[in-house]
Amino acid sequence: MKDQLRLLRDCINGDIPAVVFQGDDRCAPEILEAAKEIYRKSGCSEEFLYDWQLLIDEVKAYQRESPDTVKLPRLSPTEIELAREDMRRKGIKA
């Protein structure tokens, strides 16, 4: 996870779906811990798991050092409306 920007650029340039968890996302440490267990069960190398743990530690440190920035993620008003429109088209009640 040393070059996260490069990984994200590769996804964007290659039209590969990507997920981004910001360090100020209150749920990020728990999500990353759960992902680590999934990776472990799936057979990822110890080196990968070590590197992943460094990322988890970095996010936790950021949240400890910047508690005022930590929050639950939310959608912008425009994103909310687009999601609602998509849900209506698919027959999903909001």
mmCIF file of C-alpha atoms in Angstrom:
data_model
loop_
_atom_site.group_PDB
_atom_site.id
_atom_site.type_symbol
_atom_site.label_atom_id
_atom_site.label_comp_id
_atom_site.label_asym_id
_atom_site.label_seq_id
_atom_site.Cartn_x
_atom_site.Cartn_y
_atom_site.Cartn_z
ATOM 1 C CA MET A 1 0.000 0.000 0.000
ATOM 2 C CA LYS A 2 3.030 2.203 -0.326
ATOM 3 C CA ASP A 3 1.885 4.000 -3.456
ATOM 4 C CA GLN A 4 -1.848 4.420 -3.027
ATOM 5 C CA LEU A 5 -2.050 7.277 -5.496
ATOM 6 C CA ARG A 6 -0.431 5.154 -8.219
ATOM 7 C CA LEU A 7 -2.864 2.309 -7.503
ATOM 8 C CA LEU A 8 -5.838 4.666 -7.769
ATOM 9 C CA ARG A 9 -4.502 6.245 -10.981
ATOM 10 C CA ASP A 10 -4.019 2.773 -12.509
ATOM 11 C CA CYS A 11 -7.643 1.967 -11.699
ATOM 12 C CA ILE A 12 -8.918 5.239 -13.123
ATOM 13 C CA ASN A 13 -6.774 4.990 -16.258
ATOM 14 C CA GLY A 14 -7.654 1.308 -16.727
ATOM 15 C CA ASP A 15 -11.368 1.845 -16.052
ATOM 16 C CA ILE A 16 -11.089 -0.594 -13.115
ATOM 17 C CA PRO A 17 -13.594 -0.127 -10.268
ATOM 18 C CA ALA A 18 -11.942 1.219 -7.121
ATOM 19 C CA VAL A 19 -13.010 1.888 -3.550
ATOM 20 C CA VAL A 20 -11.522 4.688 -1.468
ATOM 21 C CA PHE A 21 -11.780 4.888 2.301
ATOM 22 C CA GLN A 22 -10.640 8.213 3.695
ATOM 23 C CA GLY A 23 -8.694 8.416 6.923
ATOM 24 C CA ASP A 24 -11.412 10.618 8.400
ATOM 25 C CA ASP A 25 -14.103 7.951 7.824
ATOM 26 C CA ARG A 26 -15.066 6.785 11.313
ATOM 27 C CA CYS A 27 -15.716 3.259 10.007
ATOM 28 C CA ALA A 28 -12.458 2.903 8.047
ATOM 29 C CA PRO A 29 -10.384 1.100 10.713
ATOM 30 C CA GLU A 30 -13.078 -1.526 11.276
ATOM 31 C CA ILE A 31 -13.579 -1.994 7.537
ATOM 32 C CA LEU A 32 -9.835 -2.362 6.972
ATOM 33 C CA GLU A 33 -9.529 -4.864 9.846
ATOM 34 C CA ALA A 34 -12.376 -6.942 8.367
ATOM 35 C CA ALA A 35 -10.729 -6.824 4.947
ATOM 36 C CA LYS A 36 -7.462 -8.011 6.478
ATOM 37 C CA GLU A 37 -9.188 -11.088 7.883
ATOM 38 C CA ILE A 38 -10.765 -11.806 4.498
ATOM 39 C CA TYR A 39 -7.372 -11.457 2.833
ATOM 40 C CA ARG A 40 -5.814 -13.747 5.445
ATOM 41 C CA LYS A 41 -8.509 -16.415 4.960
ATOM 42 C CA SER A 42 -8.101 -16.110 1.194
ATOM 43 C CA GLY A 43 -4.392 -16.850 1.380
ATOM 44 C CA CYS A 44 -2.670 -13.499 0.909
ATOM 45 C CA SER A 45 1.026 -13.478 1.708
ATOM 46 C CA GLU A 46 2.376 -12.451 5.094
ATOM 47 C CA GLU A 47 4.137 -9.548 3.388
ATOM 48 C CA PHE A 48 0.841 -8.269 1.994
ATOM 49 C CA LEU A 49 -0.852 -8.666 5.372
ATOM 50 C CA TYR A 50 2.041 -6.837 7.064
ATOM 51 C CA ASP A 51 1.764 -3.961 4.586
ATOM 52 C CA TRP A 52 -2.018 -3.883 5.051
ATOM 53 C CA GLN A 53 -1.539 -3.658 8.829
ATOM 54 C CA LEU A 54 0.745 -0.661 8.301
ATOM 55 C CA LEU A 55 -2.125 1.017 6.445
ATOM 56 C CA ILE A 56 -4.536 0.205 9.296
ATOM 57 C CA ASP A 57 -2.056 1.612 11.816
ATOM 58 C CA GLU A 58 -1.653 4.763 9.717
ATOM 59 C CA VAL A 59 -5.422 5.337 9.601
ATOM 60 C CA LYS A 60 -5.784 4.740 13.345
ATOM 61 C CA ALA A 61 -2.920 7.151 14.078
ATOM 62 C CA TYR A 62 -4.480 9.788 11.851
ATOM 63 C CA GLN A 63 -7.798 9.435 13.660
ATOM 64 C CA ARG A 64 -6.136 9.684 17.093
ATOM 65 C CA GLU A 65 -4.200 12.782 16.020
ATOM 66 C CA SER A 66 -7.145 14.466 14.268
ATOM 67 C CA PRO A 67 -10.273 13.456 16.193
ATOM 68 C CA ASP A 68 -12.173 16.576 15.105
ATOM 69 C CA THR A 69 -12.031 15.476 11.460
ATOM 70 C CA VAL A 70 -13.364 11.938 12.022
ATOM 71 C CA LYS A 71 -16.966 11.522 10.865
ATOM 72 C CA LEU A 72 -19.411 9.204 9.171
ATOM 73 C CA PRO A 73 -19.293 9.538 5.398
ATOM 74 C CA ARG A 74 -22.293 11.029 3.639
ATOM 75 C CA LEU A 75 -23.432 11.821 0.152
ATOM 76 C CA SER A 76 -23.761 15.311 -1.244
ATOM 77 C CA PRO A 77 -27.316 16.530 -1.972
ATOM 78 C CA THR A 78 -26.749 15.871 -5.686
ATOM 79 C CA GLU A 79 -25.461 12.344 -5.009
ATOM 80 C CA ILE A 80 -28.473 11.665 -2.769
ATOM 81 C CA GLU A 81 -30.877 12.704 -5.511
ATOM 82 C CA LEU A 82 -29.066 10.616 -8.136
ATOM 83 C CA ALA A 83 -29.170 7.594 -5.817
ATOM 84 C CA ARG A 84 -32.887 8.127 -5.143
ATOM 85 C CA GLU A 85 -33.622 8.362 -8.866
ATOM 86 C CA ASP A 86 -31.709 5.127 -9.479
ATOM 87 C CA MET A 87 -33.542 3.448 -6.600
ATOM 88 C CA ARG A 88 -36.924 4.542 -8.010
ATOM 89 C CA ARG A 89 -36.007 3.197 -11.448
ATOM 90 C CA LYS A 90 -35.123 -0.126 -9.847
ATOM 91 C CA GLY A 91 -38.256 -0.211 -7.690
ATOM 92 C CA ILE A 92 -36.373 0.159 -4.406
ATOM 93 C CA LYS A 93 -38.093 2.189 -1.704
ATOM 94 C CA ALA A 94 -36.048 4.848 0.088
#
